[in-house]
GROMACS .gro file of C-alpha atoms in nm:
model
  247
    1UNK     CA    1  -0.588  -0.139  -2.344
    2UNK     CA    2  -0.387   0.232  -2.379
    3UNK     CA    3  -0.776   0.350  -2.474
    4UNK     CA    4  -0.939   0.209  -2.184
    5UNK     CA    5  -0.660   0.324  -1.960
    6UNK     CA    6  -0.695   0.716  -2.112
    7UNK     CA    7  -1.069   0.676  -2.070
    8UNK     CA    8  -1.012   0.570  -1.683
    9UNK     CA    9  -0.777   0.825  -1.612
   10UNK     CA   10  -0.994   1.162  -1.783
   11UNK     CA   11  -1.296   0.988  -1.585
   12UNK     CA   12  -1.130   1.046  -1.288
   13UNK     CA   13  -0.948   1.369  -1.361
   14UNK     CA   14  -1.296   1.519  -1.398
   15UNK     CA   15  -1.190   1.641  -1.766
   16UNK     CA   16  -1.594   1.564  -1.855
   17UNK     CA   17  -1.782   1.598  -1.478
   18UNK     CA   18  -2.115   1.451  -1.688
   19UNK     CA   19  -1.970   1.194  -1.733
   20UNK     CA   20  -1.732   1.130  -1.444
   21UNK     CA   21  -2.065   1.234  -1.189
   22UNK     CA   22  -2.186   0.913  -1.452
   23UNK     CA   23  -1.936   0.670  -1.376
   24UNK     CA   24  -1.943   0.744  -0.975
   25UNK     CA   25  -2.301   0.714  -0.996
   26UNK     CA   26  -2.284   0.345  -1.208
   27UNK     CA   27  -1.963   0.245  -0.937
   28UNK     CA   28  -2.164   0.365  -0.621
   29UNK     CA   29  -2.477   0.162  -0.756
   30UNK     CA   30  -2.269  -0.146  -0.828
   31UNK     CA   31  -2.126  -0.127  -0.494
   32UNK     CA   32  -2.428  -0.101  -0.281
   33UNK     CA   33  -2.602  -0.401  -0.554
   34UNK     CA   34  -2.298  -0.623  -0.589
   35UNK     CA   35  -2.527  -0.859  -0.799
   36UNK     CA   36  -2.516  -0.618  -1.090
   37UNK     CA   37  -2.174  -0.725  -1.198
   38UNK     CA   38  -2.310  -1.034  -1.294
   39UNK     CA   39  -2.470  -0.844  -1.606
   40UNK     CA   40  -2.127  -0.644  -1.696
   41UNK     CA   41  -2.040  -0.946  -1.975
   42UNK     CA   42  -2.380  -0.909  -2.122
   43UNK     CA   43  -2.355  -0.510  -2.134
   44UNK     CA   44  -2.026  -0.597  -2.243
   45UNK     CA   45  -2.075  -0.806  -2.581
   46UNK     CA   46  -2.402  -0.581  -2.675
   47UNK     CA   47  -2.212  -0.283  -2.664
   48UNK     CA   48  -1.917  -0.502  -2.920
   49UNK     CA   49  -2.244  -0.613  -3.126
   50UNK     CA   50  -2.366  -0.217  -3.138
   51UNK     CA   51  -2.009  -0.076  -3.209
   52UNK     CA   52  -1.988  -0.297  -3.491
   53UNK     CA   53  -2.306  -0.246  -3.636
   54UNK     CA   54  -2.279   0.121  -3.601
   55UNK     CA   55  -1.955   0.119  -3.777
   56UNK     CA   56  -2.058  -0.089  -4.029
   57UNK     CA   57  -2.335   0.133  -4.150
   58UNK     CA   58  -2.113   0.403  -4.146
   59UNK     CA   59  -1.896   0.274  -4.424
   60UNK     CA   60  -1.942   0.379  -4.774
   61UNK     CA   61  -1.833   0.063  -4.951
   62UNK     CA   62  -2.030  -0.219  -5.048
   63UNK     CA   63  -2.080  -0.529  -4.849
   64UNK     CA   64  -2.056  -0.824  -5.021
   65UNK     CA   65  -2.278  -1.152  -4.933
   66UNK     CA   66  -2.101  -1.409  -5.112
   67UNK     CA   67  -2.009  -1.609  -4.735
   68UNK     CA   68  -2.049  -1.621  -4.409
   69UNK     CA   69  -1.656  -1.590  -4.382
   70UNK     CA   70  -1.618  -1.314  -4.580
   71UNK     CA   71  -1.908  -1.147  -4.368
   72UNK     CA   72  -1.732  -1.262  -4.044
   73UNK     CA   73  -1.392  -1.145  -4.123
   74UNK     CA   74  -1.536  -0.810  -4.237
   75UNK     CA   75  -1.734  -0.748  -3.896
   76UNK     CA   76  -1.369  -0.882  -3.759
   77UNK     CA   77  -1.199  -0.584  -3.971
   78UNK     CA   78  -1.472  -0.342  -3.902
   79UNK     CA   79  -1.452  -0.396  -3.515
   80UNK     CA   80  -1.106  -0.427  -3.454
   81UNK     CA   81  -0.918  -0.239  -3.743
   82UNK     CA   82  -0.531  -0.321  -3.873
   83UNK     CA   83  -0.404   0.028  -3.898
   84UNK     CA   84  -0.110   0.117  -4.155
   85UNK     CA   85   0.237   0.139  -4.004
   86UNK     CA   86   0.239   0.544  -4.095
   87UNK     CA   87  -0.102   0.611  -3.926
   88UNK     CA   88  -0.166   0.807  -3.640
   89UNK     CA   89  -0.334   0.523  -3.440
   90UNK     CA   90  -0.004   0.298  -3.476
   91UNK     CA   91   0.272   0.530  -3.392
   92UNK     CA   92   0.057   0.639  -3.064
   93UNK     CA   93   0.063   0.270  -2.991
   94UNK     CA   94   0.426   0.233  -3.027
   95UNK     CA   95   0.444   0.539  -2.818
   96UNK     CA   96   0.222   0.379  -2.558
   97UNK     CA   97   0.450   0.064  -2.600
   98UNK     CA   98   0.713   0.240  -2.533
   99UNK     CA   99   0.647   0.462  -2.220
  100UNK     CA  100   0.496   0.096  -2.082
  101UNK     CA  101   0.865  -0.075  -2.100
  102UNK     CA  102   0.980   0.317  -1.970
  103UNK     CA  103   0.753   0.214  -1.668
  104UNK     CA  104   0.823  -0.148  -1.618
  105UNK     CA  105   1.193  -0.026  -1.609
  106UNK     CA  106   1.156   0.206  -1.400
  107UNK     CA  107   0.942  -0.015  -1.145
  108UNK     CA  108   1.149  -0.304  -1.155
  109UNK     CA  109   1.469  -0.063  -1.056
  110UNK     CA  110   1.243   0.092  -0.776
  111UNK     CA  111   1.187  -0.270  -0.630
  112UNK     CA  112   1.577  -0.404  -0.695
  113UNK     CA  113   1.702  -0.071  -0.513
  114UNK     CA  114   1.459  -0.163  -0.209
  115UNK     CA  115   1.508  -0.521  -0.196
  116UNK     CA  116   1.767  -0.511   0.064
  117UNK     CA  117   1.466  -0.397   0.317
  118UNK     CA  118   1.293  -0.790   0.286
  119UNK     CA  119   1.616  -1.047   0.192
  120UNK     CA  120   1.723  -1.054   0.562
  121UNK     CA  121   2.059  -0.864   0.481
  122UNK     CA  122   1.961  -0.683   0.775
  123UNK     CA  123   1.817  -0.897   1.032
  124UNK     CA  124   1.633  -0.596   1.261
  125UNK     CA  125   1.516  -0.389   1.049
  126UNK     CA  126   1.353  -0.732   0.811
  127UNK     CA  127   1.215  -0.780   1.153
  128UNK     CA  128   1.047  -0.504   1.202
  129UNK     CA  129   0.913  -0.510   0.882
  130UNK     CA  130   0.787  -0.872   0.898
  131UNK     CA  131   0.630  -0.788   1.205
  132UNK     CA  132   0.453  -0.463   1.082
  133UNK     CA  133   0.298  -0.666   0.836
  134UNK     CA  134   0.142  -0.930   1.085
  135UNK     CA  135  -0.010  -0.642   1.286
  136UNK     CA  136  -0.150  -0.451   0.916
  137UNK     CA  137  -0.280  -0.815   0.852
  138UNK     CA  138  -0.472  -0.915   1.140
  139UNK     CA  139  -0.606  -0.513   1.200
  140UNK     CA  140  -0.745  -0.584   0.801
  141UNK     CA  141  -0.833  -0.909   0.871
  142UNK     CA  142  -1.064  -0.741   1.141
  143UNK     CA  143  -1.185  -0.499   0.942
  144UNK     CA  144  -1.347  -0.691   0.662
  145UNK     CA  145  -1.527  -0.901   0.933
  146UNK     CA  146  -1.629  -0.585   1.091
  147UNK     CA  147  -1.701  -0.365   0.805
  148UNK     CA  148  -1.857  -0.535   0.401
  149UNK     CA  149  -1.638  -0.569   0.160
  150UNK     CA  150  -1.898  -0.353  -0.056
  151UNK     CA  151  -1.889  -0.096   0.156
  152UNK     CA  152  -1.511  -0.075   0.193
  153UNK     CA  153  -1.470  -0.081  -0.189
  154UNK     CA  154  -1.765   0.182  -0.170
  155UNK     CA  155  -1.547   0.456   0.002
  156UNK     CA  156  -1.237   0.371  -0.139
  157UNK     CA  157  -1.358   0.440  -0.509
  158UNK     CA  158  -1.550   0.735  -0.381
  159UNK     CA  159  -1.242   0.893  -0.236
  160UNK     CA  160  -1.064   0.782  -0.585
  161UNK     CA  161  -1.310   1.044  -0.741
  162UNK     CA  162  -1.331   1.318  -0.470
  163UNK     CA  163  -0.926   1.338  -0.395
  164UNK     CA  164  -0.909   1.461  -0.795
  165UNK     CA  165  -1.128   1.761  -0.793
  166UNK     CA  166  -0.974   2.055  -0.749
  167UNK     CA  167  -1.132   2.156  -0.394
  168UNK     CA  168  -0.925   1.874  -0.275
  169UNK     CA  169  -0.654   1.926  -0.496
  170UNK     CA  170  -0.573   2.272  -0.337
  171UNK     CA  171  -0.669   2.140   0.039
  172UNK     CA  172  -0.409   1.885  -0.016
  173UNK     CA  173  -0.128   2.131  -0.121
  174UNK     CA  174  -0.193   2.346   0.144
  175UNK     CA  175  -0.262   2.149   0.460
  176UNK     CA  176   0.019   1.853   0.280
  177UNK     CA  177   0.334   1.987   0.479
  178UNK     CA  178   0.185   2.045   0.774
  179UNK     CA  179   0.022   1.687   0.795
  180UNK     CA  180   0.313   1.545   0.706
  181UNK     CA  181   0.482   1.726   0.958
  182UNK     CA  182   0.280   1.611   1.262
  183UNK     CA  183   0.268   1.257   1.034
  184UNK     CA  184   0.610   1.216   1.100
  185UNK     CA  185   0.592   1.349   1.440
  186UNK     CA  186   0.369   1.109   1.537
  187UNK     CA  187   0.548   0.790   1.375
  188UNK     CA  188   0.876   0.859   1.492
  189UNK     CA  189   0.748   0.870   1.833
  190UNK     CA  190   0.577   0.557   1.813
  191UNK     CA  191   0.880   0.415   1.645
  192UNK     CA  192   1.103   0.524   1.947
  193UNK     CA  193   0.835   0.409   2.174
  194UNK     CA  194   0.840   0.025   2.038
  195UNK     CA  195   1.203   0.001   2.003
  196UNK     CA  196   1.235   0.135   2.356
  197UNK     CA  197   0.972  -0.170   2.456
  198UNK     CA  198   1.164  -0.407   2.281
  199UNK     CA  199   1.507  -0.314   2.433
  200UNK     CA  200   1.341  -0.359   2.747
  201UNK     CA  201   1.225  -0.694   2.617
  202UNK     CA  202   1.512  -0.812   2.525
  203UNK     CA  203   1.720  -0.692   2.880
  204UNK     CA  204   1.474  -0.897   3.079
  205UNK     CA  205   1.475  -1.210   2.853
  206UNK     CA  206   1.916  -1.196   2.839
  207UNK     CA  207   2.062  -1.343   3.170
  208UNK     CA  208   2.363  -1.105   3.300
  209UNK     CA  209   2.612  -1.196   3.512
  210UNK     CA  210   2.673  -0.998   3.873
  211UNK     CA  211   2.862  -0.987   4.140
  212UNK     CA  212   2.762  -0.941   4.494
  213UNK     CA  213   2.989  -0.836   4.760
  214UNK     CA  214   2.950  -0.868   5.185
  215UNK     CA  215   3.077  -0.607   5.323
  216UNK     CA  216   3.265  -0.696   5.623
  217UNK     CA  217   3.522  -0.572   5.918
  218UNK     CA  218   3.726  -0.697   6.095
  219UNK     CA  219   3.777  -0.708   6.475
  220UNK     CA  220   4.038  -0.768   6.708
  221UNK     CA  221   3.975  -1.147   6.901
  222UNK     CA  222   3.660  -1.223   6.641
  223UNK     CA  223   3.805  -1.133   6.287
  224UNK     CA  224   3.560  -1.051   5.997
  225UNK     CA  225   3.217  -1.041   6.119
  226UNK     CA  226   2.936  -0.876   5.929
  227UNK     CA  227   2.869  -0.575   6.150
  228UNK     CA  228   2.994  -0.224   5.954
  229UNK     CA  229   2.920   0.093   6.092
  230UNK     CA  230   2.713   0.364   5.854
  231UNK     CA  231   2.999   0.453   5.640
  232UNK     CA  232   2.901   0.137   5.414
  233UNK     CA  233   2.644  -0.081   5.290
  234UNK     CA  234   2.583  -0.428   5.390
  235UNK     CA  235   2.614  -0.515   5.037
  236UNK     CA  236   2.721  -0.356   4.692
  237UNK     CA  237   2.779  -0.445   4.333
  238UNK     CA  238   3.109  -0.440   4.201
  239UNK     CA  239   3.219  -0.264   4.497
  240UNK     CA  240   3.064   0.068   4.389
  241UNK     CA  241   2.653   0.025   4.414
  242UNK     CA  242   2.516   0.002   4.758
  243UNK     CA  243   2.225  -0.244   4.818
  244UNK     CA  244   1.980  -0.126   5.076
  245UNK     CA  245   1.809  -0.414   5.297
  246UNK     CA  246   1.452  -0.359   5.070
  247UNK     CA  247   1.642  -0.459   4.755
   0.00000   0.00000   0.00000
């Protein structure tokens, strides 16, 4: 598993670009043929049967024929070797083992110390996170009925390979700050934008209470009648806000 992982990583760090230009070449191909992977088990167990022949041969001992077991548990010990506990090969595993649980440990703390963003401790902000994801899940749901899924994992592994050469490497260090700059420009003033919308949202859907006052004077022989001069308003809130006759 550590192997296979090295191998993935130096294909993609372009540490060999024969065989990295390979591998794109065998992923863009099984993209755009998706009916290719169906022969990946086959290529699979005759590269196992090859290994093990090829290592076989190589060996300088003799091969004894007295069973089928005994042949079966060699090919077994030839293929998959038990190293010593002093080898090279088993203290890089332990090492491998070891920066693994370093990970795991590390990951799990990463999602404890952000848990508080999804358990509802905070109501709003779990809101706005719960409905961010609707919106990323029905714009993705779109796209893979718009665009095939081959094609989409097309461009995804071929930007996998192209953001590690070192062209991009340097256009990312030197454009990164000021993308992230108008990035975070740009989000914060969407971000204002919605919460402005949905204060707005909420003030129309909570009923307030007002008060509305009739401005009135009073005469001599009639009393309060509803005739004021321009001094006033016909009406005002709270005593203070004049309401013209439009509103």
């Amino acid at each position: 598993m550590f192997t296979f992982r090295d191998n993935v990583i130096l294909l993609l760090s372009w540490d060999k670009p024969t065989d990295t230009l390979a591998a794109l070449f065998i992923y863009c191909l099984l993209c755009l043929y998706p009916k290719l992977l169906l022969l990946i088990p086959h290529i699979i167990f005759i590269n196992i049967l090859i290994t093990g022949y090829n290592k076989r041969r190589q060996q300088q001992q003799q091969v004894s024929s007295s069973g089928s077991s005994k042949r079966f548990e060699h090919f077994t010990a030839t293929l998959f070797p038990a190293f010593d506990e002093s080898s090279p090969e088993y203290l890089r595993n332990m090492q491998n083992l070891q920066n693994m649980m370093g990970e795991m440990s590390d990951l799990y703390d990463l999602v404890a110390s952000n848990a508080h963003h999804v358990d509802w401790s905070s109501e709003g902000k779990t809101m706005h996170i719960f409905q961010a994801t609707l919106v990323s899940f029905f714009i993705l749901c779109f796209t893979i009925w718009l665009i095939p899924l081959n094609i989409i994992f097309l461009v995804s592994g071929m930007c996998a390979f192209l953001l590690n050469t070192r062209f991009t490497k340097y256009l990312l260090k030197e454009l990164m700050p000021k993308l992230t700059d108008v990035g975070q420009s740009q989000f914060n003033s969407i971000l204002q934008w919605y919460l402005q919308l949905e204060k707005n949202l909420n003030d129309q859907a909570n009923i307030q209470e007002m008060s509305l006052y009739e401005n009135q004077r009073w005469w001599s022989g009639s009393g309060f009648v509803p005739h004021v001069k321009k001094e006033r308003c016909k009406f005002t809130l709270f005593a203070y806000h004049c309401l013209t006759d439009a509103s």
